[in-house]
Coordinates of C-alpha atoms and ligand atoms in Angstrom, one line a residue:
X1 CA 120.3 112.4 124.9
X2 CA 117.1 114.8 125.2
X3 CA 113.7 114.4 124.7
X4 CA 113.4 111.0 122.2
X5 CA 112.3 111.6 118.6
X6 CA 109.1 110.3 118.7
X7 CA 108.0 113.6 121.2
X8 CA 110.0 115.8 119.2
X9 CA 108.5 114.6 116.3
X10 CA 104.8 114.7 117.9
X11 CA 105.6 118.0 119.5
X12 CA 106.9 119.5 115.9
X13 CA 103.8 118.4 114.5
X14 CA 101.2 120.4 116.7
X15 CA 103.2 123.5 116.0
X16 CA 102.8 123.1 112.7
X17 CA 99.5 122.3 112.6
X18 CA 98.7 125.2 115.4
X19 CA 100.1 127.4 112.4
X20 CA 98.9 126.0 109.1
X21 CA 96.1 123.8 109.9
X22 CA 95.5 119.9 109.1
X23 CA 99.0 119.3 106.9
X24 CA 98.8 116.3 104.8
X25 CA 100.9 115.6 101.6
X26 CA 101.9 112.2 100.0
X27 CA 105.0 113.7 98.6
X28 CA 108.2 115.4 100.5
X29 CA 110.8 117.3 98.7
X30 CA 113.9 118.5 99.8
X31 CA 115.8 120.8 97.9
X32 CA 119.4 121.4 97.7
X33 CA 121.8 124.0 96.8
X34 CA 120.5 125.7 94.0
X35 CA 116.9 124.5 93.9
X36 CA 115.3 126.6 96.2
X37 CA 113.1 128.2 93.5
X38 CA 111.2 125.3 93.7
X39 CA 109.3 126.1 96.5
X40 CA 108.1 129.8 95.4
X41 CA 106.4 127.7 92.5
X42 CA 104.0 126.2 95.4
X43 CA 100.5 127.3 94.3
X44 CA 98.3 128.0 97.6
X45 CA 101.3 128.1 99.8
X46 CA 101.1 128.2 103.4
X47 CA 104.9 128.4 104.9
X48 CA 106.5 128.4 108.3
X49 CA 109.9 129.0 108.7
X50 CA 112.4 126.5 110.8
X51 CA 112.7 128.8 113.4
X52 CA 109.6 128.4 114.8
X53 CA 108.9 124.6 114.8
X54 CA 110.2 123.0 118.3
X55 CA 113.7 121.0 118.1
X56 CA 114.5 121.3 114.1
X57 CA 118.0 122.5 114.1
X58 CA 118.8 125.7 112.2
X59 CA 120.6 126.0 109.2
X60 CA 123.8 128.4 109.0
X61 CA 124.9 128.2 105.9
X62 CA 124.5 130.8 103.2
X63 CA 122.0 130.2 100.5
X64 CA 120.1 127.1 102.8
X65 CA 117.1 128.8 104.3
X66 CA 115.3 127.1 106.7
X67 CA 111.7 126.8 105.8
X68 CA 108.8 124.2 105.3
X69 CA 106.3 124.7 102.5
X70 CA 102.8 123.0 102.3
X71 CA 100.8 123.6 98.5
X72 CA 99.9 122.4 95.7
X73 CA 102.9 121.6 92.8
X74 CA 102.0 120.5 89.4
X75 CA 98.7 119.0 90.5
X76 CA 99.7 117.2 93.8
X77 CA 99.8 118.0 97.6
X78 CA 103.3 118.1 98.4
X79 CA 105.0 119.4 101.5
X80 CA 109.0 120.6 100.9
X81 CA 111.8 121.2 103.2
X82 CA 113.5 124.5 101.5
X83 CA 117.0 124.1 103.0
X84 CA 118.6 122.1 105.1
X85 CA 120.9 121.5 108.0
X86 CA 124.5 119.2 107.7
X87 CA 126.6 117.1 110.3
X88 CA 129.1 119.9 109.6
X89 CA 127.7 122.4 111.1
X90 CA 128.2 120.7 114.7
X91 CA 124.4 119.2 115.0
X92 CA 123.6 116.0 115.9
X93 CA 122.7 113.3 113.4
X94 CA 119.5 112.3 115.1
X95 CA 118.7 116.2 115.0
X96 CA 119.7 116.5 111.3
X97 CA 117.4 113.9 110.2
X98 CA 114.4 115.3 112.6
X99 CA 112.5 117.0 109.5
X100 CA 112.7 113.4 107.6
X101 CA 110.9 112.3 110.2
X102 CA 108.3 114.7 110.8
X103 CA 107.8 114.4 106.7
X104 CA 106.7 110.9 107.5
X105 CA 104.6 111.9 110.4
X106 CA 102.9 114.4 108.0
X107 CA 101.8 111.6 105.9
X108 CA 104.4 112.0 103.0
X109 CA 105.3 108.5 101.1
X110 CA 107.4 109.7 98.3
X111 CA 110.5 111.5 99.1
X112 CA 112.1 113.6 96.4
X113 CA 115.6 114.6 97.8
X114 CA 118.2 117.0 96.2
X115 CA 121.7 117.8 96.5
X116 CA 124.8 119.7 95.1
X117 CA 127.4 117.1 94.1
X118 CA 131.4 116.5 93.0
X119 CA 131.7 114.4 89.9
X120 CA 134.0 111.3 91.3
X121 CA 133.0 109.7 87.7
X122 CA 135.5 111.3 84.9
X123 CA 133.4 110.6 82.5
X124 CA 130.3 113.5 84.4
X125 CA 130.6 116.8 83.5
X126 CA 129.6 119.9 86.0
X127 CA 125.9 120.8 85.0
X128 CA 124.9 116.9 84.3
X129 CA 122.7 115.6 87.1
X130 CA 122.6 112.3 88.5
X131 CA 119.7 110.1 89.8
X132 CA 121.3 108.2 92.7
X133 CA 121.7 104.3 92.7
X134 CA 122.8 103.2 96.1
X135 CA 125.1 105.3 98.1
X136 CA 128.6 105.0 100.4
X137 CA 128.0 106.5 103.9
X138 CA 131.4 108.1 104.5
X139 CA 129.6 110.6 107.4
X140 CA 131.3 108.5 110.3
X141 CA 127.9 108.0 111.8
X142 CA 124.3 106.5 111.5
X143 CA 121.3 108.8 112.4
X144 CA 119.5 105.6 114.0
X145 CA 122.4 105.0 116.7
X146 CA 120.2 104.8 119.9
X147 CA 117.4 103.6 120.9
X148 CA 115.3 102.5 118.4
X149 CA 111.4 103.7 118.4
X150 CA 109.7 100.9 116.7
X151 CA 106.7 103.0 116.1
X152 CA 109.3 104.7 112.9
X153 CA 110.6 101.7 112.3
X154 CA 112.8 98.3 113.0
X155 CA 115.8 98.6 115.0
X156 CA 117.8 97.0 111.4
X157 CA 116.1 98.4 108.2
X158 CA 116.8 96.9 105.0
X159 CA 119.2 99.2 102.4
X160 CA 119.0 96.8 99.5
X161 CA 117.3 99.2 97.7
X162 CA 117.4 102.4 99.1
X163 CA 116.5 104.1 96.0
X164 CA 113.1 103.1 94.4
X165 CA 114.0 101.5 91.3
X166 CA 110.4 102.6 89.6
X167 CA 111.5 106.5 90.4
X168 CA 114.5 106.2 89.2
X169 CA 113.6 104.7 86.0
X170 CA 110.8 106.8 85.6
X171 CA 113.3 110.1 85.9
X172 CA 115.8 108.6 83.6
X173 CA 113.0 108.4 81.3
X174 CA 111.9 111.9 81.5
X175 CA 116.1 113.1 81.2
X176 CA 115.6 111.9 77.9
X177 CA 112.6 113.1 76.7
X178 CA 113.9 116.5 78.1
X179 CA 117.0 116.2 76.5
X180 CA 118.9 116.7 79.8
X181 CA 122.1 114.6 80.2
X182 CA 121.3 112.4 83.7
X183 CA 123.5 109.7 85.4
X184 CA 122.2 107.2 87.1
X185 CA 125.4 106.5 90.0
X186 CA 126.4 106.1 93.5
X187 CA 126.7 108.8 95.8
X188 CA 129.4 109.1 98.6
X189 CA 128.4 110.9 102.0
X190 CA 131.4 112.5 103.7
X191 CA 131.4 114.8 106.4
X192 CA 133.0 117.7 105.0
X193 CA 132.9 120.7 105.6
X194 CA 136.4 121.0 103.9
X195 CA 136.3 119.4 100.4
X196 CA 138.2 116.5 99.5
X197 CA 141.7 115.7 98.5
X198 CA 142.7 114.6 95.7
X199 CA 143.8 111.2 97.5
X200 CA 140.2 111.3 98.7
X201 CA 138.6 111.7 95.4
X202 CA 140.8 108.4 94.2
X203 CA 140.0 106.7 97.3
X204 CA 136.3 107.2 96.8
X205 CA 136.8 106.2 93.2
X206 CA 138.1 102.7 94.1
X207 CA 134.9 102.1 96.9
X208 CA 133.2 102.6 93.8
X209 CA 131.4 106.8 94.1
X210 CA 130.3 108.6 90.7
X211 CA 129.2 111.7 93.1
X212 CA 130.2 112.9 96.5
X213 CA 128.3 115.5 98.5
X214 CA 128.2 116.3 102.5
X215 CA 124.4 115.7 102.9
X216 CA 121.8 113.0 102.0
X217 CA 122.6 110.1 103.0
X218 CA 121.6 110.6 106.9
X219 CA 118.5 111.9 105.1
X220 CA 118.0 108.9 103.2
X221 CA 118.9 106.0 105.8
X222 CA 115.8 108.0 108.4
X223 CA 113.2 108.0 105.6
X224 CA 114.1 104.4 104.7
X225 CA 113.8 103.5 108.2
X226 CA 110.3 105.0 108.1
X227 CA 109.6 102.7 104.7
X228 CA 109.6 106.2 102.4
X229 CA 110.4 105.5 98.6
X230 CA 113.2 107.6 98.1
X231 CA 114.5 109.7 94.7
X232 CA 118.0 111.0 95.0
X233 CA 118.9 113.5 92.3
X234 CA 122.8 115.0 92.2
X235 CA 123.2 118.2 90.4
X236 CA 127.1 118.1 89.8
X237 CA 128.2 121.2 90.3
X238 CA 132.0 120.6 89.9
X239 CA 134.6 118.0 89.0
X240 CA 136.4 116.2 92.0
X241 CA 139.3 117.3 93.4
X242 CA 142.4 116.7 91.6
X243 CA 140.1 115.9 88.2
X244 CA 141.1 119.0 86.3
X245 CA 143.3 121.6 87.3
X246 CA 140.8 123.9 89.7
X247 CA 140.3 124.3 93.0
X248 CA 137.0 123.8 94.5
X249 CA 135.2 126.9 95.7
X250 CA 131.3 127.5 97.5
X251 CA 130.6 130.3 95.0
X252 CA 131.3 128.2 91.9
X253 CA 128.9 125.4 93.1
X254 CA 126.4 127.7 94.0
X255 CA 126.9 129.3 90.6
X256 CA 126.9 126.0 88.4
X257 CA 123.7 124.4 90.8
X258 CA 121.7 127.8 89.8
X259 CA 122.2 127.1 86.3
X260 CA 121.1 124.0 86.3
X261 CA 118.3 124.7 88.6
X262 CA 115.2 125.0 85.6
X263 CA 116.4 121.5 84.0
X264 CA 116.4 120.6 87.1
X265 CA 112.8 121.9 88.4
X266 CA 111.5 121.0 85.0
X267 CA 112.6 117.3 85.5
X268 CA 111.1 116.7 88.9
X269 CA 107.9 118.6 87.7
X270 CA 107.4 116.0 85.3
X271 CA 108.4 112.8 87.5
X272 CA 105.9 114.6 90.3
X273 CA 103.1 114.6 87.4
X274 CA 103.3 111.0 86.7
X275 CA 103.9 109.6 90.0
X276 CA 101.2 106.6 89.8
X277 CA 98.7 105.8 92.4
X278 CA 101.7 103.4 93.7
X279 CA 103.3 105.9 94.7
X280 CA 100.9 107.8 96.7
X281 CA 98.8 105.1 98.0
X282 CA 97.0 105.8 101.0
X283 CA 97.5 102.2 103.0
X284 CA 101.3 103.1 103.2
X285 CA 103.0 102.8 106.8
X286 CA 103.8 106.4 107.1
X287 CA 100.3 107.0 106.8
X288 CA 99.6 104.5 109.5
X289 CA 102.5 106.2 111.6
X290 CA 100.4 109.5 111.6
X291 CA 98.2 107.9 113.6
X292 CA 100.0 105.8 115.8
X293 CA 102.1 109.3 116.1
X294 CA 99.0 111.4 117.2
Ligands
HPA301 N1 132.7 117.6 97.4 C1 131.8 117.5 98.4 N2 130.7 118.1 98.4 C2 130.3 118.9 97.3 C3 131.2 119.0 96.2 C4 132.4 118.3 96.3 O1 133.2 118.4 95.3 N3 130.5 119.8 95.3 C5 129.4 120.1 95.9 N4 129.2 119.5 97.1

C-alpha cells in the first residue's frame, strides 16, 4: 500500500485548487462512453487535465480523456470527471475510485454517473437508456478493502439503496416527458476487458442483470461510502452476447453511445434543473468532510 487515501485525496485537492482556485460544486458528473460532449457545454469553464493532479491514475483507453471540469451547467455549480479509468486497465481499485473521493472532498452531494452498457434484458433495445436500480458487483473486488478512514466513511456502509430513489424517479419522469425510452434495471459490474460469453450473458441473466458494463460499480460503492446520492444512467449500446446473432465490437458501442448522446445530455440537463434543495443541501456530510479533510 502507498500513501492512504485520505493524503492523496488532501494532496489532490491543493493541486487543484493551486490551479483553479476555491472549487466547490454540489453536483459531480461522470461521463461515460459517448457523453463527453457534456462537458464542453460547461459555461465559465475552468479545466485541468488528469495528468496533472497527484495520484489519479490515467486513463488508456481511446475516446476516455482524462480531465476534470469546474462551471456552471444549466444553472448549477457542477464539477465533472470527463473520462475515466477501469480495473481493466491493471490499476488498483482504491486508485480507480480516487476521483469519487476527491468529488466528495470538493463538496459534491449529488453524483450523476454514466456508462456504456450490454442489454442482459431481451426485452432493451441498443440506443434505450437505463436508470440503474441496484447493481451486482461481478468486478472480483471491493474498492474499500483496507483500512478504513472513518473520516470518508464507516468501515460497513449500507447498500440498501444505493441508488436514490427520488433521482431515479425524478429521471424516469423526465424519459417520458422527453419521449426517450428509459429502463429502470440492474446493472452487473464485471471486470472485462474481454466481453462476455454467451454463457456469461445467461448466467448474469439468472443473478437477475438488465445491463452489464466494466465500470461503475467501484465508482458507486466509494461515493456511497462517502453518503453521495447516486444516479446511475446506462446507455445500451449493444445487445448481450449471444442475444442476436452479432459479435460485440468497441467501435459499434462507441458508435451507438454517440447517438444517443443528445437524449442523453438533454435528459440529465433537465434532471440537473430540477434537483430540489434536497439534493444540494448544504449540511450534507461530504460538505462536513471538506473540512475535516482540509
Ligand atoms: N459488455 C460489457 N461491457 C459493455 C458492453 C457489453 O456488452 N457494452 C458496453 N460496455
Amino acid at each position: 500500500m502507498g500513501i492512504s487515501s485520505v493524503a492523496a485525496i488532501r494532496e489532490a485537492i491543493e493541486v487543484i485548487e493551486s490551479h483553479l482556485g476555491d472549487v466547490r460544486a454540489p453536483i459531480g458528473m461522470v461521463l461515460g462512453s459517448g457523453l463527453g460532449g457534456l462537458a464542453d457545454q460547461i459555461e465559465s469553464a475552468r479545466s485541468l487535465s488528469y495528468s496533472k493532479i497527484p495520484h489519479l491514475p490515467l486513463s488508456s483507453v481511446a475516446g476516455h480523456a482524462g480531465c476534470l471540469v469546474w462551471g456552471k451547467w444549466h444553472g448549477r455549480d457542477v464539477i465533472v470527471l470527463s473520462g475515466r479509468v477501469h480495473r481493466y486497465e491493471g490499476h488498483p481499485l482504491d486508485r480507480v475510485v480516487l476521483p469519487i473521493q476527491l468529488l466528495g472532498g470538493l463538496g459534491v452531494q449529488t453524483l450523476i454517473i454514466t456508462n456504456a452498457a450490454g442489454a442482459v434484458n431481451a426485452d432493451y433495445r441498443p440506443g434505450q437508456a437505463m436508470v440503474i436500480r441496484d447493481h451486482l458487483n461481478f468486478q472480483g473486488g471491493n474498492p474499500l478493502v483496507g483500512y478504513n478512514d472513518d473520516r470518508l466513511g464507516p468501515r460497513f456502509p449500507d447498500m440498501t439503496v444505493a441508488y436514490d430513489k427520488a433521482l431515479r424517479e425524478l429521471t424516469l419522469a423526465q424519459a417520458k416527458e422527453q419521449g426517450l425510452t428509459v429502463h429502470e434495471g440492474v446493472y452487473a459490474s464485471v471486470l472485462g476487458p474481454s466481453y462476455e460469453t454467451p454463457a456469461e450473458i445467461g448466467m448474469l441473466r439468472v443473478c437477475g442483470a438488465d445491463a452489464v458494463g466494466m465500470s461503475t460499480v467501484p465508482e458507486v460503492i466509494a461515493a456511497r461510502h462517502m453518503g453521495m446520492r447516486v444516479l446511475g444512467l446506462s446507455v445500451l449500446t449493444n445487445m448481450g452476447a449471444g442475444i442476436g446473432a452479432n459479435e460485440l465490437h468497441h467501435d459499434e458501442v462507441k458508435v451507438v453511445a454517440g447517438q444517443a448522446t443528445a437524449g442523453m445530455i438533454e435528459l440529465i440537463a433537465s434532471v440537473v434543473e430540477r434537483l430540489d434543495d434536497a439534493h444540494v443541501r448544504d449540511d450534507f456530510r461530504a460538505r462536513f468532510h471538506t473540512r475535516m479533510l482540509l
